[in-house]
PDB file of C-alpha atoms and ligand atoms in Angstrom:
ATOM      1  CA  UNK R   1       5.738  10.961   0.904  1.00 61.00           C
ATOM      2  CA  UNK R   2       6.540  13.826   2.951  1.00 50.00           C
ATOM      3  CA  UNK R   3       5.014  17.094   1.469  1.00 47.00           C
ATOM      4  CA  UNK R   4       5.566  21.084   1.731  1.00 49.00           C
ATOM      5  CA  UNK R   5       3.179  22.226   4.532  1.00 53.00           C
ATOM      6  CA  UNK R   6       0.059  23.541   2.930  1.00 63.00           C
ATOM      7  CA  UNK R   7       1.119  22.570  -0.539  1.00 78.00           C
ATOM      8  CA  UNK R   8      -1.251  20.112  -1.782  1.00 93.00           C
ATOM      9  CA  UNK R   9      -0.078  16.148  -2.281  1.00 97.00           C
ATOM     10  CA  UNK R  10      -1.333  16.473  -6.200  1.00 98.00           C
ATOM     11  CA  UNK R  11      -1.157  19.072  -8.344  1.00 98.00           C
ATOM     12  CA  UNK R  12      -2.853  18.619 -11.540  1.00 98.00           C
ATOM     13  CA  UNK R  13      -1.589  22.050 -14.189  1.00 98.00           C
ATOM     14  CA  UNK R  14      -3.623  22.914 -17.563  1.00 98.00           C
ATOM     15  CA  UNK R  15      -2.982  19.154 -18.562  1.00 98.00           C
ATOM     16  CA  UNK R  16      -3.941  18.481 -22.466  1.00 98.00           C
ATOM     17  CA  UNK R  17      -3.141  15.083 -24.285  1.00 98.00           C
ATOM     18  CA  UNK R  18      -4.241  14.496 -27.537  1.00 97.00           C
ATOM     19  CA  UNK R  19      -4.360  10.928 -29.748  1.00 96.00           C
ATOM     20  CA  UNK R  20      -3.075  11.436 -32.986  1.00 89.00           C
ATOM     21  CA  UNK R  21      -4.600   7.975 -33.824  1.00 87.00           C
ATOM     22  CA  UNK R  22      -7.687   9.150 -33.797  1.00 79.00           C
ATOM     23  CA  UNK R  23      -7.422  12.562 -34.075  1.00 90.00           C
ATOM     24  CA  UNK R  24      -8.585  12.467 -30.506  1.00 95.00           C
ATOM     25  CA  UNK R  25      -8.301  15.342 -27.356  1.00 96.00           C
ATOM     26  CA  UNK R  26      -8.652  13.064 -24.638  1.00 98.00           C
ATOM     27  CA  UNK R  27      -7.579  15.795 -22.002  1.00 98.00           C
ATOM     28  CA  UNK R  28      -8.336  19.359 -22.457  1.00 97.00           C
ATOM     29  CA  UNK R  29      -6.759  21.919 -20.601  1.00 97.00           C
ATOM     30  CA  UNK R  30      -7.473  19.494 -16.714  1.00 98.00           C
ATOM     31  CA  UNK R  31      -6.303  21.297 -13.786  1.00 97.00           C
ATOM     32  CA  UNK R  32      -7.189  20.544 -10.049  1.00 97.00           C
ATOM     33  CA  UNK R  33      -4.614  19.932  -6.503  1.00 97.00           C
ATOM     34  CA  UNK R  34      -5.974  17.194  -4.088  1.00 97.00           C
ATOM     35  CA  UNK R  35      -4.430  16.649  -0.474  1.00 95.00           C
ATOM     36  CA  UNK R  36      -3.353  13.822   1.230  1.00 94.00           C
ATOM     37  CA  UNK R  37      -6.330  11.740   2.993  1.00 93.00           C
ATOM     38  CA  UNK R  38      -9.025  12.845   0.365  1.00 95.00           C
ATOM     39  CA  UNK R  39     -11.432  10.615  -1.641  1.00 96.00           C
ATOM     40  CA  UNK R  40     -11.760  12.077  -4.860  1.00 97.00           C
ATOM     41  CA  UNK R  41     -13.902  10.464  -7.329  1.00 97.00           C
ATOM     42  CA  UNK R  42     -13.227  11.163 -11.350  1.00 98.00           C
ATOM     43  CA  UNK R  43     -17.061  11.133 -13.160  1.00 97.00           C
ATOM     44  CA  UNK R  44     -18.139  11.133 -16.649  1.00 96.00           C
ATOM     45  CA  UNK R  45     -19.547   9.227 -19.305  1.00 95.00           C
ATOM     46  CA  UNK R  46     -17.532   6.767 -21.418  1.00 95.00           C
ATOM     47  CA  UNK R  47     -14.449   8.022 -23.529  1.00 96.00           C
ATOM     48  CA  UNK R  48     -14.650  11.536 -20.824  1.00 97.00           C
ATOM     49  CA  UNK R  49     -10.976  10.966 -20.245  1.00 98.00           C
ATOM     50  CA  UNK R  50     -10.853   9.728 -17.354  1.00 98.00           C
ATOM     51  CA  UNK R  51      -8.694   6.453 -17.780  1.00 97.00           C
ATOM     52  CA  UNK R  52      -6.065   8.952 -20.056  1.00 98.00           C
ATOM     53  CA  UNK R  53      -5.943  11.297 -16.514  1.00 98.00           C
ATOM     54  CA  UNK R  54      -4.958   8.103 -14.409  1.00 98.00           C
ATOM     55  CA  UNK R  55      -2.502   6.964 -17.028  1.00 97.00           C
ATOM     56  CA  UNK R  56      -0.902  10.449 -16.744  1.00 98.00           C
ATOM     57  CA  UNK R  57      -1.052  10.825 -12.900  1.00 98.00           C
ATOM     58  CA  UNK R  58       0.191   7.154 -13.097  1.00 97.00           C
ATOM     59  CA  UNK R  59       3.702   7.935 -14.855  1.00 97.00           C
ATOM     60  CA  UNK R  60       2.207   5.273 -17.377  1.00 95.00           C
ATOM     61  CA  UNK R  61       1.673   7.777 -20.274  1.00 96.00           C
ATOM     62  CA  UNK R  62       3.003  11.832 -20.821  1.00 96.00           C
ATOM     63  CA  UNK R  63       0.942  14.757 -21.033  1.00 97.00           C
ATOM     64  CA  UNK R  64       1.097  16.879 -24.165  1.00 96.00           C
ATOM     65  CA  UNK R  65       0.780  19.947 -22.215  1.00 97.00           C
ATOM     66  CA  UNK R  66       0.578  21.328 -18.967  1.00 98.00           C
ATOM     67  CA  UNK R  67       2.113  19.582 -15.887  1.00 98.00           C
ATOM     68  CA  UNK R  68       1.478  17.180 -12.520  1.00 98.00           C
ATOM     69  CA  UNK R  69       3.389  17.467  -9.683  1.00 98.00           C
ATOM     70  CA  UNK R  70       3.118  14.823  -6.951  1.00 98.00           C
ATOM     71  CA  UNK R  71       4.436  15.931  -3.435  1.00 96.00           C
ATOM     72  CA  UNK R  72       6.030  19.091  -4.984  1.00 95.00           C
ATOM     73  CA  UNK R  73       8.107  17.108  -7.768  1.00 96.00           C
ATOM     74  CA  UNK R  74       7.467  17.725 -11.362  1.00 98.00           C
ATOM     75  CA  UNK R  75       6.706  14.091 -13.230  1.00 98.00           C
ATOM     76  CA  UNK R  76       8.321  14.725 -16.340  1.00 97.00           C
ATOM     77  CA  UNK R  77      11.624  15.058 -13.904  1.00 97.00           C
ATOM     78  CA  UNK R  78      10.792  11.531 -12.910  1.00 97.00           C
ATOM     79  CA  UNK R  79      14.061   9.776 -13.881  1.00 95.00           C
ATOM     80  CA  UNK R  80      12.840   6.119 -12.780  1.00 95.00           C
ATOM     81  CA  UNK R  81       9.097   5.688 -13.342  1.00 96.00           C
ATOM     82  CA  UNK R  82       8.964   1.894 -12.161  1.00 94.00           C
ATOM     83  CA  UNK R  83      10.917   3.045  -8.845  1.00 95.00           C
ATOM     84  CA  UNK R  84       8.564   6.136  -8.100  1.00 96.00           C
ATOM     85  CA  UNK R  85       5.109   4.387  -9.524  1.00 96.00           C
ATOM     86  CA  UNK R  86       6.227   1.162  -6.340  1.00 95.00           C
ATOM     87  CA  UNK R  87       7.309   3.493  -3.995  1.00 95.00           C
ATOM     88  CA  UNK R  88       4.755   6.465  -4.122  1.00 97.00           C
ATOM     89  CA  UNK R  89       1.721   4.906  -5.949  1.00 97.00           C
ATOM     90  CA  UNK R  90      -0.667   2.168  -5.799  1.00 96.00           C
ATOM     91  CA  UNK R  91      -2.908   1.150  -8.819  1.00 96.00           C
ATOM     92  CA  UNK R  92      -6.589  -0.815  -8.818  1.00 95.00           C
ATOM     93  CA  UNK R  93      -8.138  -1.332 -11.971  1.00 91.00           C
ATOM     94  CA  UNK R  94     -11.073  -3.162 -13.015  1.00 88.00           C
ATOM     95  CA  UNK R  95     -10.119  -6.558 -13.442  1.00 84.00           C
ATOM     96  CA  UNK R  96      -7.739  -7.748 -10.417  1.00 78.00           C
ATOM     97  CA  UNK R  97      -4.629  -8.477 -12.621  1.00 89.00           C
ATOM     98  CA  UNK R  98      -3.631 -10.661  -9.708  1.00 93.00           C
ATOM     99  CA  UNK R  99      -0.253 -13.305 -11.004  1.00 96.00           C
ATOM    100  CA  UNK R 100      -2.633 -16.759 -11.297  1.00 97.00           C
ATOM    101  CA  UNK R 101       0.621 -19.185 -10.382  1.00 98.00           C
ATOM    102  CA  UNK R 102       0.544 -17.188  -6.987  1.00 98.00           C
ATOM    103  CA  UNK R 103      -1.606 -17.209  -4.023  1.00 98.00           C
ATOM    104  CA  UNK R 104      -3.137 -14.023  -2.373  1.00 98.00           C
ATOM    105  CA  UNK R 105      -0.608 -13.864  -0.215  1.00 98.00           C
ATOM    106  CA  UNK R 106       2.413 -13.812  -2.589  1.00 98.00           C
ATOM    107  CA  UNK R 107       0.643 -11.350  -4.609  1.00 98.00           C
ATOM    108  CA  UNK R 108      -0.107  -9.213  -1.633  1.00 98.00           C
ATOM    109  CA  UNK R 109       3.555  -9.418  -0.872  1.00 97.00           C
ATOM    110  CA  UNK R 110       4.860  -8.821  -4.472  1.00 96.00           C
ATOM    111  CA  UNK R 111       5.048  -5.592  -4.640  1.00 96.00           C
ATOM    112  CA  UNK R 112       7.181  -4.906  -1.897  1.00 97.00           C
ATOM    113  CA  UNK R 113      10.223  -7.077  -3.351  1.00 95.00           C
ATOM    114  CA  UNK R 114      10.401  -3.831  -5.358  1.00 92.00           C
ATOM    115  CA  UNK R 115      11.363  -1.493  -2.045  1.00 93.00           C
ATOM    116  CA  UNK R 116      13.703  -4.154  -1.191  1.00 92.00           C
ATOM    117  CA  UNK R 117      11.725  -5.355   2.220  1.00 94.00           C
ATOM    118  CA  UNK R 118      12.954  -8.558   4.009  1.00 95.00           C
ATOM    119  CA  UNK R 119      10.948 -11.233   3.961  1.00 96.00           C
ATOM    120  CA  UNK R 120       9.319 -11.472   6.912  1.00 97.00           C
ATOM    121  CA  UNK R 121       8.335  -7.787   6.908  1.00 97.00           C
ATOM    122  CA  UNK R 122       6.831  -8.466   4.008  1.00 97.00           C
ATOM    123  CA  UNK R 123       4.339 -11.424   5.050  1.00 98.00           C
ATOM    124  CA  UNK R 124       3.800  -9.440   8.442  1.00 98.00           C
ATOM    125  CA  UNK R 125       2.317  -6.360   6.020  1.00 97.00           C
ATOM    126  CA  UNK R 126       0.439  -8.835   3.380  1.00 98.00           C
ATOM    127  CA  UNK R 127      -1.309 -11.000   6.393  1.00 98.00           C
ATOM    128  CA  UNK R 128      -2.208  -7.517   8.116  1.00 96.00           C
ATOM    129  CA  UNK R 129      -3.737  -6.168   4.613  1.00 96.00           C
ATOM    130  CA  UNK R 130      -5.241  -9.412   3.939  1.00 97.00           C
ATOM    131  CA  UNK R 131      -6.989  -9.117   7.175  1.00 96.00           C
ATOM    132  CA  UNK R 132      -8.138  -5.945   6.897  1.00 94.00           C
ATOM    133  CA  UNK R 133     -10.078  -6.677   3.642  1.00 95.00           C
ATOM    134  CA  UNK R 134     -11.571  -9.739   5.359  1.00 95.00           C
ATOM    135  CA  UNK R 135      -9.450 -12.221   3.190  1.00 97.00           C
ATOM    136  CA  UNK R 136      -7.221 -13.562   5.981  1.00 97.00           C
ATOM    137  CA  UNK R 137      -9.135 -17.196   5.542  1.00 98.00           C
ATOM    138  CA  UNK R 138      -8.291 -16.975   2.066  1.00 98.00           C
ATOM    139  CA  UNK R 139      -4.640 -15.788   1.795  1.00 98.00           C
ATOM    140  CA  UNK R 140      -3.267 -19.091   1.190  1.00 98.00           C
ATOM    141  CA  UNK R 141      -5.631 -19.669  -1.733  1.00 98.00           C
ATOM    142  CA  UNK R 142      -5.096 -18.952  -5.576  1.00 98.00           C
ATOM    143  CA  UNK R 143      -7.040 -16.014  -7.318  1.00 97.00           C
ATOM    144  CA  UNK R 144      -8.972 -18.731  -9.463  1.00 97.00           C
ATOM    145  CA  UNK R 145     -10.332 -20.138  -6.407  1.00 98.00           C
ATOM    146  CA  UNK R 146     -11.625 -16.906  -4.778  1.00 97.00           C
ATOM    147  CA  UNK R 147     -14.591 -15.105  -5.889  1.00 95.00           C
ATOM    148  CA  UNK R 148     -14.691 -12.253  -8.402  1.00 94.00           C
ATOM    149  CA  UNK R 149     -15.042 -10.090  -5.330  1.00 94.00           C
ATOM    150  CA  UNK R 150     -12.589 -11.508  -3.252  1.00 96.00           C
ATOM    151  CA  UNK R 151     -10.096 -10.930  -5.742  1.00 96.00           C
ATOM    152  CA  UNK R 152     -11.044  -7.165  -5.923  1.00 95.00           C
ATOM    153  CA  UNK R 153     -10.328  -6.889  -2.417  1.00 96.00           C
ATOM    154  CA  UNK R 154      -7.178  -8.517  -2.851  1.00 97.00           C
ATOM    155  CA  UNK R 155      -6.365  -6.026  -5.198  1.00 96.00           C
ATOM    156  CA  UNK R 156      -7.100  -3.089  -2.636  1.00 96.00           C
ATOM    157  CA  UNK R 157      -4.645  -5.417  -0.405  1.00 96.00           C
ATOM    158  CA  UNK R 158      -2.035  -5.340  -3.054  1.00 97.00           C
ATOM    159  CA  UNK R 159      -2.574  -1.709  -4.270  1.00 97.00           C
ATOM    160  CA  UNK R 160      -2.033   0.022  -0.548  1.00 96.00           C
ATOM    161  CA  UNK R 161       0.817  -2.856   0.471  1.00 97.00           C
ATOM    162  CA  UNK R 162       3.976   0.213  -0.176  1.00 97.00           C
ATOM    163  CA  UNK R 163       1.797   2.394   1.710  1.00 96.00           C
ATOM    164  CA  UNK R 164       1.356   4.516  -1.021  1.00 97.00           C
ATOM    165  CA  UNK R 165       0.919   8.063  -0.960  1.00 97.00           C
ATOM    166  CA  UNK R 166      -1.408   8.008  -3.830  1.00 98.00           C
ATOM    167  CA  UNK R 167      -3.966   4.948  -4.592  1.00 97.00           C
ATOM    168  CA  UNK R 168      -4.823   5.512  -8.633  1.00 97.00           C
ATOM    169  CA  UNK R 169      -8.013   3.318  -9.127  1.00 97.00           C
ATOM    170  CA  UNK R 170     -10.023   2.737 -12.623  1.00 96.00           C
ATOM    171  CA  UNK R 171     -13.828   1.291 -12.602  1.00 95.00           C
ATOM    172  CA  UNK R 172     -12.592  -1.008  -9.601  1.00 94.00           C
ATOM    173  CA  UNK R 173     -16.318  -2.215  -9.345  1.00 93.00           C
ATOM    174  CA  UNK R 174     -16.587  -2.548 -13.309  1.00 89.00           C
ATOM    175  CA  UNK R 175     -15.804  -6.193 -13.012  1.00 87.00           C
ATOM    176  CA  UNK R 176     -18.513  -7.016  -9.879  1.00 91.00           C
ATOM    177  CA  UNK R 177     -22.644  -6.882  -8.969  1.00 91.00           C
ATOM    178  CA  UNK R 178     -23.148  -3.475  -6.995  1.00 91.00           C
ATOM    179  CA  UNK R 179     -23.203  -5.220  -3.559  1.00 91.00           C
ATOM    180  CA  UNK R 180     -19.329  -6.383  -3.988  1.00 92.00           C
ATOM    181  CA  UNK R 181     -18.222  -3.135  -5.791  1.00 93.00           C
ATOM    182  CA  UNK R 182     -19.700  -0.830  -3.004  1.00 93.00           C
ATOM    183  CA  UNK R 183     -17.672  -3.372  -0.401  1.00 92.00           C
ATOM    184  CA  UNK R 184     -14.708  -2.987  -2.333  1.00 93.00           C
ATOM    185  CA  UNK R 185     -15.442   0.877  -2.460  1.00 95.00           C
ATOM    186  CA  UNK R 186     -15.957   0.642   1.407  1.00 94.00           C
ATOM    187  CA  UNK R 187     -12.614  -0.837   2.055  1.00 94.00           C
ATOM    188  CA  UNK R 188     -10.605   1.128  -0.714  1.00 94.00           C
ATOM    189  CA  UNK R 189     -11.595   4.030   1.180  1.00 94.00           C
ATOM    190  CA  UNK R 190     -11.136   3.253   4.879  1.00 94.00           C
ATOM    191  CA  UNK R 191      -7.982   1.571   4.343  1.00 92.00           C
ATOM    192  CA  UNK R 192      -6.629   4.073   2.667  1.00 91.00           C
ATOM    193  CA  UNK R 193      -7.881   7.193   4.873  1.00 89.00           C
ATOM    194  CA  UNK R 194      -6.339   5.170   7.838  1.00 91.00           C
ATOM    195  CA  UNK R 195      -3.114   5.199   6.102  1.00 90.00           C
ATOM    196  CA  UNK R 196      -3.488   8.736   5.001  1.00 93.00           C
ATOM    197  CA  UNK R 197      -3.406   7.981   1.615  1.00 96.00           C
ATOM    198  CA  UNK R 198      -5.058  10.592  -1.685  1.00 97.00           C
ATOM    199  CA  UNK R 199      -7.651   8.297  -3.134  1.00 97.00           C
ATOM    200  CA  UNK R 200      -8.659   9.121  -6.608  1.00 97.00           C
ATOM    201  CA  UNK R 201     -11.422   6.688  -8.048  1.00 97.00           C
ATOM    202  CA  UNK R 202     -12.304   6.817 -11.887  1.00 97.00           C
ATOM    203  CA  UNK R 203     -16.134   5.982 -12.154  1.00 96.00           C
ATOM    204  CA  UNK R 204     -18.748   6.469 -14.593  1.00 93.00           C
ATOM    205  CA  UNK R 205     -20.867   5.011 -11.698  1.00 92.00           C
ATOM    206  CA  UNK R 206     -22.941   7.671 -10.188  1.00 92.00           C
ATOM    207  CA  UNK R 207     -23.366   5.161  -7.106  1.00 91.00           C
ATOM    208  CA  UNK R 208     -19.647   4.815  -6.941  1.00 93.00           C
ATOM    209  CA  UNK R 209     -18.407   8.492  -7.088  1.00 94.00           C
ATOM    210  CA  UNK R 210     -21.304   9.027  -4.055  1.00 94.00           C
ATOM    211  CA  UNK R 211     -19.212   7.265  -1.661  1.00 94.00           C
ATOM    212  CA  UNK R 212     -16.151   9.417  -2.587  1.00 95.00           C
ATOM    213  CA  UNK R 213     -15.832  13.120  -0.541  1.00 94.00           C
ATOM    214  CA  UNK R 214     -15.581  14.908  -3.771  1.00 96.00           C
ATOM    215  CA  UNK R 215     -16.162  14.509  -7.224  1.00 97.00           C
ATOM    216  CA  UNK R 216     -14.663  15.922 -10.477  1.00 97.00           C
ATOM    217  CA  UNK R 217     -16.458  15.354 -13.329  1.00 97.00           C
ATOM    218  CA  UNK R 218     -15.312  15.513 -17.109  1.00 97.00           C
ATOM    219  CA  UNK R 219     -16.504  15.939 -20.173  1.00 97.00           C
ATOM    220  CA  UNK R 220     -14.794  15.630 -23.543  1.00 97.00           C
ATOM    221  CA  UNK R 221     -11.588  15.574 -21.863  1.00 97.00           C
ATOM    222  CA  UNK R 222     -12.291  19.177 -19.863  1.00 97.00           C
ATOM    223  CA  UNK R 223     -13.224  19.809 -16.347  1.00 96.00           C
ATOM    224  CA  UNK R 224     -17.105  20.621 -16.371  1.00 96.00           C
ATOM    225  CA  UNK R 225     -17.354  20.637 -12.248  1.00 94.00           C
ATOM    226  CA  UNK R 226     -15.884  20.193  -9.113  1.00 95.00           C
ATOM    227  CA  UNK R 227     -17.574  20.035  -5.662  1.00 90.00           C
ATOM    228  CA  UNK R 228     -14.456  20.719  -3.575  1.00 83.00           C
ATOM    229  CA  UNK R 229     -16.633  23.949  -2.232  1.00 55.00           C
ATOM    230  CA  UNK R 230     -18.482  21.569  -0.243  1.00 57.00           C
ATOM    231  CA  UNK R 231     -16.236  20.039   0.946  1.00 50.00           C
ATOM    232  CA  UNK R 232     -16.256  19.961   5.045  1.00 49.00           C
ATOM    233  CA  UNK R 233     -13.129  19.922   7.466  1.00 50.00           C
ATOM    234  CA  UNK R 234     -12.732  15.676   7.176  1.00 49.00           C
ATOM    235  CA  UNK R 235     -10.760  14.049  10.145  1.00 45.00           C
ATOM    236  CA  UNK R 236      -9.935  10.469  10.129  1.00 46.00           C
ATOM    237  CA  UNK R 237     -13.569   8.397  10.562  1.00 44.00           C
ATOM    238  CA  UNK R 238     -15.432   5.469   9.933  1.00 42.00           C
ATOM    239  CA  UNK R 239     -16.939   4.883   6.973  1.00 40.00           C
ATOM    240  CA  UNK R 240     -20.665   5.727   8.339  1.00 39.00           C
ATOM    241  CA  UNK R 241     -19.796   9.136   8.630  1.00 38.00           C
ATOM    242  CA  UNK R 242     -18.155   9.696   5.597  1.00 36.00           C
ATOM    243  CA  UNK R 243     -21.249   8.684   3.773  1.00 35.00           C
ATOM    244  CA  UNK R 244     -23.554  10.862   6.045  1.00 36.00           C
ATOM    245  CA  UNK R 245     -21.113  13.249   4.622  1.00 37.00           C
ATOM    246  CA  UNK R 246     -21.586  12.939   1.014  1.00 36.00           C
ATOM    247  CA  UNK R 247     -25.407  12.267   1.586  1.00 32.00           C
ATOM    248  CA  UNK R 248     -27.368  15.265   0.043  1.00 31.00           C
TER     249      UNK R 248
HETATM  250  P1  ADP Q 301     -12.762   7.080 -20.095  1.00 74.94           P
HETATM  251  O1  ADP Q 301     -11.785   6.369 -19.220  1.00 74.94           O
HETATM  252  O2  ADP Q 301     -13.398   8.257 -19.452  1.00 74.94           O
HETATM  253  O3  ADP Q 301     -13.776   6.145 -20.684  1.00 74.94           O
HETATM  254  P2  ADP Q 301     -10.474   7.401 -21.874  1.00 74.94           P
HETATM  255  O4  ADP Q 301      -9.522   8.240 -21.105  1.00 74.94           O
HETATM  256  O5  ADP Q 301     -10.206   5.959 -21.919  1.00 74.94           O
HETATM  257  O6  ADP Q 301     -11.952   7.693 -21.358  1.00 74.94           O
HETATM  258  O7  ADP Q 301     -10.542   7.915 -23.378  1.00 74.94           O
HETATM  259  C1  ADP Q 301     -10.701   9.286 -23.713  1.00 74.94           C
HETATM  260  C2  ADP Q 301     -10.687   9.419 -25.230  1.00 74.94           C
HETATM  261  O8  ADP Q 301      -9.369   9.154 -25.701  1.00 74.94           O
HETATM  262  C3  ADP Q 301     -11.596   8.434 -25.935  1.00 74.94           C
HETATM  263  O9  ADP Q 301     -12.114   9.066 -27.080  1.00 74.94           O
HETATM  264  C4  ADP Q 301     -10.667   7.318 -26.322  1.00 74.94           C
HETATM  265  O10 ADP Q 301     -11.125   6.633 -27.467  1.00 74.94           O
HETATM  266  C5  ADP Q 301      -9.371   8.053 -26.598  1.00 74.94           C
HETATM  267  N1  ADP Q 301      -8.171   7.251 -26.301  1.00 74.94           N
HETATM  268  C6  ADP Q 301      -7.783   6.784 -25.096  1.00 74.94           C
HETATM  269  N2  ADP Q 301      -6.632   6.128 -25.161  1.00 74.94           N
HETATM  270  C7  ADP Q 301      -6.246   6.175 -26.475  1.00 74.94           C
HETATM  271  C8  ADP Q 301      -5.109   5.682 -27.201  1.00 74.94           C
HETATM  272  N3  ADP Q 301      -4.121   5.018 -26.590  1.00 74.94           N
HETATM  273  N4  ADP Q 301      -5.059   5.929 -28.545  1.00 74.94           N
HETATM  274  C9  ADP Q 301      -6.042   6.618 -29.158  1.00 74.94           C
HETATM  275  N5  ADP Q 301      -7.128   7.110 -28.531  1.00 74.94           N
HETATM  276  C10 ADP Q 301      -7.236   6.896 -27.208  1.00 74.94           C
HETATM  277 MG1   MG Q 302     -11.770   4.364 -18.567  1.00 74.94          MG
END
């Protein structure tokens, strides 16, 4: 998605959404912009708000109040949520909701039937994602006969396959030991920074938001912190240096 020079990719505006069922204010009043090509990590304990935010950056669920823009155009505009969710966004979450009649491959590939790609284009992209997460030996195989992890990383695979602009990911590593969530943290990121997409990770796991180049943390639905002040100038690198970078 092509932006306005300067103007940042996300725009997050005094958003509030309350649960009447409940009588719950999940979201309080959230604002924040993020660029294309950061890693922003979403913090907090348990019921903070953080899978509501998603849902409402997602176009899966409205905001009460306030607005989000998303390369300069106002989502409650958003005539066709389906179309702009598989053309400009790409969704993780914690358990790999990969289709079990269909191998890695085809699930890779899946999304893109939705931008209309031909067929071949289509493999070309899955087997080069597939790759890239290390699964190529396995992209003929069924999710039930991969491993918890590998699925994850499938996942990653399927969520960056419409080169997103945006990659929208909730407790990706709730699902896996810490040695397969940081590797599927570690790929999230540098596939996405090498496509230039905004990665926003929702993690109430301190280890997890660490690998991330910023961090927002909420509490009761409101913003309590942001470190976007230290943020440093971050040009496309590997992943070692973007965790010398967070390291404090
Ligand atoms: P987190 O992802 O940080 O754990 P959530 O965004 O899921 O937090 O939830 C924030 C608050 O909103 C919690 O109190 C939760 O119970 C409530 N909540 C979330 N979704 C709904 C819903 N669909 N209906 C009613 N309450 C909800
Ligand atoms: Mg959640």
């Amino acid at each position: 998605m092509n932006e306005a020079t300067g103007s940042p990719l996300l725009r997050v505006e005094g958003v509030s959404r309350r649960f009447a069922d409940g009588d719950v204010q999940a979201l309080d009043g959230v604002s924040f912009s993020a660029s294309a090509g950061e890693t922003l990590a979403l913090t907090g304990p348990s019921g903070c708000g953080k899978s509501t935010l998603l849902s409402l950056i997602g176009l899966l669920d409205q905001p009460d109040r306030g607005r989000i823009l998303i390369g300069g155009q106002d989502l409650a505009r958003v005539r066709q949520a389906s179309a702009f969710r598989a053309r400009h966004l790409g969704f993780v979450f914690q358990y790999h909701h990969m289709v079990p009649t269909m191998t890695l491959q085809e699930n890779v590939e899946a999304p893109m039937l939705a931008l209309g790609l031909p067929r071949a284009a289509r493999r070309d992209r899955a087997a080069e994602l597939l790759q890239a997460v290390g699964l190529a030996p396995r992209a003929g195989f069924l999710p039930r006969h991969v491993s918890g992890g590998e699925r994850q990383r499938a996942a990653v695979a399927r969520a960056l396959a419409n080169r997103p602009a945006i990659v929208l990911a909730d407790e990706p590593t709730g699902s896996l030991d810490s040695r397969n969530g940081q590797r599927v943290v570690e790929l999230l990121i540098t596939q996405a920074r090498a496509e230039g997409a905004l990665v926003l990770v929702a993690s109430h796991n301190p280890e997890v938001a660490a690998a991330l180049q910023r961090r927002i943390a909420l509490r009761d639905g409101v913003c309590v912190a942001d470190d976007r002040e230290r943020l440093r100038p971050a040009p496309p690198q590997g992943l070692a240096s973007v965790f010398s970078s967070t390291v404090r």
